Short mmCIF file of C-alpha atoms in Angstrom, two decimals:
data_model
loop_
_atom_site.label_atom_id
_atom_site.label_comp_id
_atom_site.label_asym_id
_atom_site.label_seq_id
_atom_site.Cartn_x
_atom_site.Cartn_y
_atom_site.Cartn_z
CA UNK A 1 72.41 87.37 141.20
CA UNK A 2 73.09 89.52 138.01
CA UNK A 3 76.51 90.54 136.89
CA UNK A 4 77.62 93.88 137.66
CA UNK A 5 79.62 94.97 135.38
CA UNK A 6 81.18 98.14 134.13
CA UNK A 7 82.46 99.02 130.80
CA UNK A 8 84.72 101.56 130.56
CA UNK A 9 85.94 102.71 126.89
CA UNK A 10 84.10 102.72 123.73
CA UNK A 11 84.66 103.58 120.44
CA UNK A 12 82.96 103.53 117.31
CA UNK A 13 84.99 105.15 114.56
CA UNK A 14 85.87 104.85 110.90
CA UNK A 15 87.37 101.79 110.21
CA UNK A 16 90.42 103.05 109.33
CA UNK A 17 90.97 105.35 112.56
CA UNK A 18 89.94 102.23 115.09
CA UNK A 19 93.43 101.36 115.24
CA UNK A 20 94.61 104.18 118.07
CA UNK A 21 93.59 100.89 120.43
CA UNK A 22 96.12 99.01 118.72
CA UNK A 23 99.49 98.18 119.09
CA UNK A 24 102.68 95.81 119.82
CA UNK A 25 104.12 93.79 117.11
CA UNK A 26 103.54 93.50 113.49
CA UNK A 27 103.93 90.85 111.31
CA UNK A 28 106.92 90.91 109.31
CA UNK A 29 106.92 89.53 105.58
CA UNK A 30 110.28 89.59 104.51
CA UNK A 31 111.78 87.65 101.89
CA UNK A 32 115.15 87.07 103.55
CA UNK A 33 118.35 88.31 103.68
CA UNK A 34 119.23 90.78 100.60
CA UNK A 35 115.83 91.26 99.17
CA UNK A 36 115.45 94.91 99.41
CA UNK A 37 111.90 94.50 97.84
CA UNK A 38 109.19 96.16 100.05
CA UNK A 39 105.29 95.11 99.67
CA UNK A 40 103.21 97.93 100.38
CA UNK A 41 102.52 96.75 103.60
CA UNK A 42 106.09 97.80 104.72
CA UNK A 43 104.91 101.07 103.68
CA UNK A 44 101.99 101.25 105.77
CA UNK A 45 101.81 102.65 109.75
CA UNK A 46 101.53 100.08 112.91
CA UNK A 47 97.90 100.77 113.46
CA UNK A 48 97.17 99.33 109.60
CA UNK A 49 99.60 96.31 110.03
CA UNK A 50 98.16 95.48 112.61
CA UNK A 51 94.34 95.48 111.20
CA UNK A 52 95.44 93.79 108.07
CA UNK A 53 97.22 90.99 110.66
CA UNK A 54 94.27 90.81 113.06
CA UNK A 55 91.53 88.42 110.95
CA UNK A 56 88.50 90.18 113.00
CA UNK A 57 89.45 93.37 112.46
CA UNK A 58 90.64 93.32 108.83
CA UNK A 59 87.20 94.05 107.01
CA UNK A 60 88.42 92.36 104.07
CA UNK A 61 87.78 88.48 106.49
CA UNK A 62 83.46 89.66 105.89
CA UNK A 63 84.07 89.38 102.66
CA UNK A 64 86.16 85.99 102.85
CA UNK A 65 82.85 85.04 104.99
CA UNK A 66 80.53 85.35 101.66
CA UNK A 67 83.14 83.81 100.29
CA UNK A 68 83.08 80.81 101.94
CA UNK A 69 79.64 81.03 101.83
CA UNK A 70 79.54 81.36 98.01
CA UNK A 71 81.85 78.46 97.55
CA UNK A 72 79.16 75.94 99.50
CA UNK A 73 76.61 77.52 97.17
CA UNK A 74 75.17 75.46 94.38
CA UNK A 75 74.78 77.73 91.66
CA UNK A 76 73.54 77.57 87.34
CA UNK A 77 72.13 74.85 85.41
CA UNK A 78 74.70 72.52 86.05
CA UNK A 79 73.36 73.05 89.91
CA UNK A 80 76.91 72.57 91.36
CA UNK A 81 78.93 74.27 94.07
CA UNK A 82 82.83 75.13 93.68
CA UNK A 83 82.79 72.77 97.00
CA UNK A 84 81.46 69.66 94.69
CA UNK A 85 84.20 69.68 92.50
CA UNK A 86 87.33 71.34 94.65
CA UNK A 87 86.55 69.93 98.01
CA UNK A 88 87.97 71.49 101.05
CA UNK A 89 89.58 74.92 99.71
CA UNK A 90 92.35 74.94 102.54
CA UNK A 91 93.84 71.63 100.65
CA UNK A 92 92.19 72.67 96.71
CA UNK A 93 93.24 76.27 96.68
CA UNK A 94 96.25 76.04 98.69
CA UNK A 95 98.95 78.68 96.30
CA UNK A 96 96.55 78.74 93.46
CA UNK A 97 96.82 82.52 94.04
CA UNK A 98 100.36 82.35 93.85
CA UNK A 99 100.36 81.76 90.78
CA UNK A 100 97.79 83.66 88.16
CA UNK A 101 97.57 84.73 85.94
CA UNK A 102 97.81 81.61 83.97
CA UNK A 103 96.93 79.98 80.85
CA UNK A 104 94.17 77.64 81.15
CA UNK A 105 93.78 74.38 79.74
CA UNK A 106 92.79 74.84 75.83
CA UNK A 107 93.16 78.58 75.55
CA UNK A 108 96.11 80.29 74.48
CA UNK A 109 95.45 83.62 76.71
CA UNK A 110 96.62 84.16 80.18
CA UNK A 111 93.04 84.78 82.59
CA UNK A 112 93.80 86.35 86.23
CA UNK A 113 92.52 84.17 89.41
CA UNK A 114 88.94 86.18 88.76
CA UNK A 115 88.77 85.42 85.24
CA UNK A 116 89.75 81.83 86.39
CA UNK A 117 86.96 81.40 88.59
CA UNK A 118 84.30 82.94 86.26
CA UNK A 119 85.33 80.37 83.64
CA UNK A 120 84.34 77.20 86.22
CA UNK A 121 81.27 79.83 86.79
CA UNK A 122 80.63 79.36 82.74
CA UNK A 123 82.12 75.91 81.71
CA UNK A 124 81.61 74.21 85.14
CA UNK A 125 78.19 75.85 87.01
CA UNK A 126 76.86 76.46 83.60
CA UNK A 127 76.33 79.94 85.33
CA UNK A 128 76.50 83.67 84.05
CA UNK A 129 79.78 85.44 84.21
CA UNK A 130 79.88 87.54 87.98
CA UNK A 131 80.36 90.85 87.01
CA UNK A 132 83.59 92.96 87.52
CA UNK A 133 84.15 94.61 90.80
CA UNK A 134 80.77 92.52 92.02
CA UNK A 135 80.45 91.90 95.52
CA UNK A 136 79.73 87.75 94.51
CA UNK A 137 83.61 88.04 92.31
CA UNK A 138 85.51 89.35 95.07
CA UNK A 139 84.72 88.16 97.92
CA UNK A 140 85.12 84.34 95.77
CA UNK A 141 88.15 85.73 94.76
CA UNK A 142 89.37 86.42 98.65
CA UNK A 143 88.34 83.46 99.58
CA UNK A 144 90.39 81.59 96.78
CA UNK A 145 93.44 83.99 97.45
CA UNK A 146 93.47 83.26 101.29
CA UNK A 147 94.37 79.93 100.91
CA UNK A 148 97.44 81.09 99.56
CA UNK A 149 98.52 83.57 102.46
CA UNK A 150 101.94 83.18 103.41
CA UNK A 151 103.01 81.25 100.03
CA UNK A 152 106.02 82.72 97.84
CA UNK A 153 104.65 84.38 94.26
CA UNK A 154 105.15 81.96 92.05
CA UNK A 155 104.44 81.96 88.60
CA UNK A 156 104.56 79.26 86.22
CA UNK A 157 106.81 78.53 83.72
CA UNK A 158 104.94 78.50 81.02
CA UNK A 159 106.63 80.23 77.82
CA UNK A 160 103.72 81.28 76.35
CA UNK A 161 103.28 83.84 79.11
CA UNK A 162 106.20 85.50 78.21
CA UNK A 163 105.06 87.72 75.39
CA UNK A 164 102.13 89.19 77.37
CA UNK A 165 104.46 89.77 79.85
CA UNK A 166 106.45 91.87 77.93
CA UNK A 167 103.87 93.75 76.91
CA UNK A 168 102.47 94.27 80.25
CA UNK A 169 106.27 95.69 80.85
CA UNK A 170 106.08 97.89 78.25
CA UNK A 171 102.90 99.65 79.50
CA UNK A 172 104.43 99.67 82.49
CA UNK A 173 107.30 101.81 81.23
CA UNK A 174 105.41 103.62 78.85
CA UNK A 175 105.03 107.67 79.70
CA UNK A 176 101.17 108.33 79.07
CA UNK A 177 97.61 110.23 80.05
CA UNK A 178 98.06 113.57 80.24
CA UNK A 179 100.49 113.95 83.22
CA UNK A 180 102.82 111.82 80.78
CA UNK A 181 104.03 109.71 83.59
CA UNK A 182 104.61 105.83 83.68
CA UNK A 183 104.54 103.79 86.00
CA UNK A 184 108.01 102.66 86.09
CA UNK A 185 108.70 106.93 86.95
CA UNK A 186 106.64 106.52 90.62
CA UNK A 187 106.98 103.03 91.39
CA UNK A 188 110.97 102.25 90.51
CA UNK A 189 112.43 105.71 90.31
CA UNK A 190 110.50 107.50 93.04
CA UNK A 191 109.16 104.44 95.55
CA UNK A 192 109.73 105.43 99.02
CA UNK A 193 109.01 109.06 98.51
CA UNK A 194 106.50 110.89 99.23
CA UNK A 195 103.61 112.41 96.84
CA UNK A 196 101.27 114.69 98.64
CA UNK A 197 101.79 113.07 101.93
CA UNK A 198 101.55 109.52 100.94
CA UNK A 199 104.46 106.77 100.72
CA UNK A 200 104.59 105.63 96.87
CA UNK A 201 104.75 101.74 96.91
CA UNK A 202 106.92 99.68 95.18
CA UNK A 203 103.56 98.22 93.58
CA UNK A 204 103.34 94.38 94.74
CA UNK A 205 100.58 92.39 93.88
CA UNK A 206 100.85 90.93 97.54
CA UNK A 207 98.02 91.49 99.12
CA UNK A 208 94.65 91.60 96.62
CA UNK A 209 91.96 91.63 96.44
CA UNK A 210 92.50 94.38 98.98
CA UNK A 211 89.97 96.20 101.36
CA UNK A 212 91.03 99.72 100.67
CA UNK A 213 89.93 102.74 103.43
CA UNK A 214 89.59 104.96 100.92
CA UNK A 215 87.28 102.68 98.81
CA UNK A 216 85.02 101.92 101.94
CA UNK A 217 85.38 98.45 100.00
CA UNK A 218 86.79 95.38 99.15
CA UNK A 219 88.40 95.76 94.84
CA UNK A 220 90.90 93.76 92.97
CA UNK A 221 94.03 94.51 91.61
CA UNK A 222 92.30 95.63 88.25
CA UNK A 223 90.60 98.54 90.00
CA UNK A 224 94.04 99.54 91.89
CA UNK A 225 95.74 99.90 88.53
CA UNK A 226 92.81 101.30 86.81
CA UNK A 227 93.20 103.98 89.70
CA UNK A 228 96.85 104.59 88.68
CA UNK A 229 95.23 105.31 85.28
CA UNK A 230 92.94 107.90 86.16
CA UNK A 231 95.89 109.28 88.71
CA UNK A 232 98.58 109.97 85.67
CA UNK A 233 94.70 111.30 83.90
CA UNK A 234 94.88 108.42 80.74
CA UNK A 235 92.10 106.76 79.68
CA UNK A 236 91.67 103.67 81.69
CA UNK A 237 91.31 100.18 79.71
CA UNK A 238 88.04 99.03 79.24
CA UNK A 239 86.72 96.39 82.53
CA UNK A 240 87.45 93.20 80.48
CA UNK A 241 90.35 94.55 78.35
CA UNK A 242 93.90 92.34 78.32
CA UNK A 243 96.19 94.98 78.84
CA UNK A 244 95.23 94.40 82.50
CA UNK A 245 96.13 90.98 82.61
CA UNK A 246 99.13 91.80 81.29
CA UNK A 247 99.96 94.33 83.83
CA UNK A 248 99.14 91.50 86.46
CA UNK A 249 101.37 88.78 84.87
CA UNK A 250 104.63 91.79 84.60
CA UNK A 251 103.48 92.57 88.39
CA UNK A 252 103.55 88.96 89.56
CA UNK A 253 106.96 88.23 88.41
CA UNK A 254 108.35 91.09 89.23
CA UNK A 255 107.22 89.89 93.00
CA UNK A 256 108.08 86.41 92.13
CA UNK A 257 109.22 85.32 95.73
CA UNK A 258 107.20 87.30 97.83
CA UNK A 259 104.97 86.09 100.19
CA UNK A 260 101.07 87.00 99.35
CA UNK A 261 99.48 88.24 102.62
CA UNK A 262 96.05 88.13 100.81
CA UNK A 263 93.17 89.74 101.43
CA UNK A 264 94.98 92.64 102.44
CA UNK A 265 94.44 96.45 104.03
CA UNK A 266 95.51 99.59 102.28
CA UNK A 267 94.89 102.91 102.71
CA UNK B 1 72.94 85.15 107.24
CA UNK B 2 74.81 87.51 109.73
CA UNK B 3 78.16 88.56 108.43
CA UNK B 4 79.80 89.68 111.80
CA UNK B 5 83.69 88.81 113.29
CA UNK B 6 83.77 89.65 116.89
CA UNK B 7 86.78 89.27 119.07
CA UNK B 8 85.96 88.45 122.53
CA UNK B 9 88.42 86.37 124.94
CA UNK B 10 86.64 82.92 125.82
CA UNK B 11 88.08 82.84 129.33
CA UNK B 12 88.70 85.59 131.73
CA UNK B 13 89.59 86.01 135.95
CA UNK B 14 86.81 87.68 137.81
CA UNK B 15 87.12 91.38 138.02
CA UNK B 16 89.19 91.54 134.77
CA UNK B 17 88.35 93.63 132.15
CA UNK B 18 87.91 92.13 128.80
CA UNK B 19 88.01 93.91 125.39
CA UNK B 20 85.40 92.92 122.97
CA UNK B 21 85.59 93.85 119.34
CA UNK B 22 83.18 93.50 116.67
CA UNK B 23 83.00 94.32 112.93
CA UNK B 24 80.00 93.97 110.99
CA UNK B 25 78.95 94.00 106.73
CA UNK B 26 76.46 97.33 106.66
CA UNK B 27 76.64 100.00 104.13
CA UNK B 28 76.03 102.80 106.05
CA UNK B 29 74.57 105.13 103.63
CA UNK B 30 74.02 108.27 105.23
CA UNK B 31 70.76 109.19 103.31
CA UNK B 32 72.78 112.21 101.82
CA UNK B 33 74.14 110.95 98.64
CA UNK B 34 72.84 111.22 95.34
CA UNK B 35 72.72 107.81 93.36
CA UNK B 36 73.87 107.60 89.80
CA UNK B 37 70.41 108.72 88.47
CA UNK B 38 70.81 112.18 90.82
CA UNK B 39 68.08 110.87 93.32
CA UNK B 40 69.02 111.06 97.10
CA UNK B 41 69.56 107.38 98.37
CA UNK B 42 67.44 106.46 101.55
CA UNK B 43 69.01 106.19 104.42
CA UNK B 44 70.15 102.58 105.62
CA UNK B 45 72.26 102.62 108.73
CA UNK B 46 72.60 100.60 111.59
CA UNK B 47 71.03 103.11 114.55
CA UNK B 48 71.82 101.14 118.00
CA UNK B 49 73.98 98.09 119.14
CA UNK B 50 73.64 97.00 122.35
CA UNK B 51 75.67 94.19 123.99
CA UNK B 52 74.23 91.92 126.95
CA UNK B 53 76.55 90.05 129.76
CA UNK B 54 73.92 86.98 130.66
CA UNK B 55 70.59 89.50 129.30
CA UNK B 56 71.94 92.55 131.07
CA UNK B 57 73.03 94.95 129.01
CA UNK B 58 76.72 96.47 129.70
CA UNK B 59 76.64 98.55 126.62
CA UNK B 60 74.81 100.65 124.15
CA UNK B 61 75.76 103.14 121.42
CA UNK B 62 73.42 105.10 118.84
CA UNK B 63 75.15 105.36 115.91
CA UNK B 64 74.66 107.98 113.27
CA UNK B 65 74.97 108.53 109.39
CA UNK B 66 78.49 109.77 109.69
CA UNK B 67 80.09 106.56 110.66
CA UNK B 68 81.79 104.55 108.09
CA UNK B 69 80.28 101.34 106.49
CA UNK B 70 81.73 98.21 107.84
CA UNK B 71 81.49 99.75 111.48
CA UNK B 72 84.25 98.72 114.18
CA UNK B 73 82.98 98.38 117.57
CA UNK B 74 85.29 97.77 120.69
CA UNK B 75 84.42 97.94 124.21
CA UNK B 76 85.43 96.84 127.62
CA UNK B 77 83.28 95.11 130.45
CA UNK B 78 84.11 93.46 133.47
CA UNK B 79 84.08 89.61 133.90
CA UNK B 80 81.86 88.72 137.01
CA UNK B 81 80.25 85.49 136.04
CA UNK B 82 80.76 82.80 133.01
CA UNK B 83 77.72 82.99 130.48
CA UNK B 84 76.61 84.71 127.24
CA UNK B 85 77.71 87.85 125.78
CA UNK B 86 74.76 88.90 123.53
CA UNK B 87 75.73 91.56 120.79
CA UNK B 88 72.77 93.00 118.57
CA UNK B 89 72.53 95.66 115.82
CA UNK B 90 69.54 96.98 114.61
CA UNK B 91 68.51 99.75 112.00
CA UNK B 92 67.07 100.99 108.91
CA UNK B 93 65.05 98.76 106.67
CA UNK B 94 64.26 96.30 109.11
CA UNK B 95 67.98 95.67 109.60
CA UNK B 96 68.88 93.11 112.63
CA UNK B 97 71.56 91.06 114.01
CA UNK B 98 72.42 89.03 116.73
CA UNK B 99 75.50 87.16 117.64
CA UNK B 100 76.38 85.65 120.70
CA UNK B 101 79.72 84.39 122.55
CA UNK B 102 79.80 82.21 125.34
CA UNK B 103 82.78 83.43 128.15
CA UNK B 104 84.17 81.03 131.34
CA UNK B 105 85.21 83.24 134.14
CA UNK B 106 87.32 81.40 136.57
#
């Protein structure tokens, strides 16, 4: 005998609008007690919490997929997967994300978690840099930064970081493009108001590489701020420029604490 | 490989209906856009998905160039028997996948 059965609702809609169906609790990532810090989560509606907390309905986990795909995947001359040398990510990777940008051994400048991985794509695979932004970099770089979800930001102590910290501060603070605004104007002075409609953040590093609704894709932290840029209209740092790196290390500490709920949803 | 997350409960009571959600990777271009050298890009989207309860199908949509890439899919059908739910896109270029999830009805 065949199955009778009867379906009775469907929907097929944007991504971002397929969350009228949802509802009931969202996950709450507070840091406790008198931390008054808000990730931009907090800032979002139910229906995205609860996409960003549901792993087959966040669109960011296809990417985590390839991913996890990409990290089995022997790759360059050297004919060797991340897998070969890191093992099992879950135990390798575990708060790596929590705390990059960091100095790696021998250098003497800070890299972010994707510049991190495309040196063990260089030195390691023997392998060509992935480009910025590429599908192959990000969804790595979710992968990585999952194994971290739930850990506190924490950066290291390393006092050489200091320096480009500051100087990722003082962009941060600096009034420029030709809105002269800074950063520090929308996301300290004004966070929790509204600009045309939409919540300003307090700007946490939290949740990237992040699959954004209005980016129909999955993009790293770079391409957030270099969207900030082109927002306030100055001229956006070139792809592989440090001034971005030094953005990330200010942001990072000034999250230090905060749980990363990587890869996350934004709209 | 197929780069699909579906959502479907692995046990259900007879005559219960179950919610079953799938997202899958597609680019959905609509075949309106101009690429970066001004030329229109073809068309590439994912034009039917049809879901099976032990081969028969329960549901079917046509979709069309103005849904979003990364399409969400969520439906409800009622448990009768245990078996195979069968979920399959198809589309421009050839495109095709299948995924399947095995339910227990009690």
């Amino acid at each position: 005998m065949t199955a009778r059965l009867v379906y009775r609702r469907m929907r097929v809609l944007r991504v971002g609008l397929a969350l009228a169906l949802v509802f009931g609790s969202t996950l709450v990532l507070a840091q406790g007690g008198g931390d008054k810090r808000r990730s931009g989560y907090q800032d979002m509606g139910p229906a995205l919490q609860k996409m960003q907390d549901d792993d087959t309905a966040n669109p960011a986990m296809l990417f985590v997929q390839l991913g996890q795909q990409g990290w089995a995947r022997p790759s360059g001359a050297a004919n060797k997967a991340c897998a070969d040398c890191h093992g099992v990510a879950a135990a390798s990777m575990k708060g790596v994300a929590a705390r990059y940008p960091a100095i790696p051994k021998g250098a003497d400048a800070p890299v972010d978690l994707e510049g991190r991985i495309n040196l063990c794509r260089t030195e390691n695979q023997q392998a060509a840099k992935l480009p910025p932004e590429s599908r192959e970099l990000l969804a790595l770089t979710a992968f990585v930064a999952l194994q971290s979800r739930g850990q506190p930001i924490a950066p290291p102590d390393d006092p050489r970081l200091g320096v480009f910290r500051e100087q990722g501060a003082a962009i941060y603070r600096l009034r420029q493009g030709q809105l002269n605004l800074s950063c520090a104007l929308c996301h300290d002075d004004n966070a929790g108001k509204k600009l045309a409609g939409v919540t300003i953040p307090e700007a946490h590093p939290t949740a990237y590489p992040i699959y954004r609704l209005e980016w129909q894709a999955l993009g790293s932290l770079k391409r957030r701020l270099r969207n900030c840029l082109v927002g306030i209209r100055a001229e956006p740092y070139a792809a592989d420029a440090p001034e971005y790196v030094m953005l990330e290390l200010f942001f990072m500490d000034r999250a230090r604490g905060m749980a990363l709920e990587a890869p996350g949803v934004r709209p | 490989m197929a780069n699909v997350l579906v959502n479907a409960p692995k046990t259900a009571r007879r005559g219960q209906a179950v919610e079953i959600k799938a997202l899958i990777l597609h680019p959905m271009e609509t075949g309106f856009r101009p690429g970066a050298d001004g030329r229109i890009l073809p068309r590439n989207i994912i034009e039917l998905f049809t879901a099976t309860w032990n081969g028969v199908e329960v549901f079917r949509i046509e979709l069309s160039p103005a849904i979003a890439v990364n399409p969400f899919v969520s439906f409800f059908a009622v448990a009768t028997e245990s078996g195979t739910i069968g979920l399959r896109w198809s589309g421009d270029e050839g495109f095709l996948v299948e995924e399947q999830v095995a339910i227990a009805v009690e």
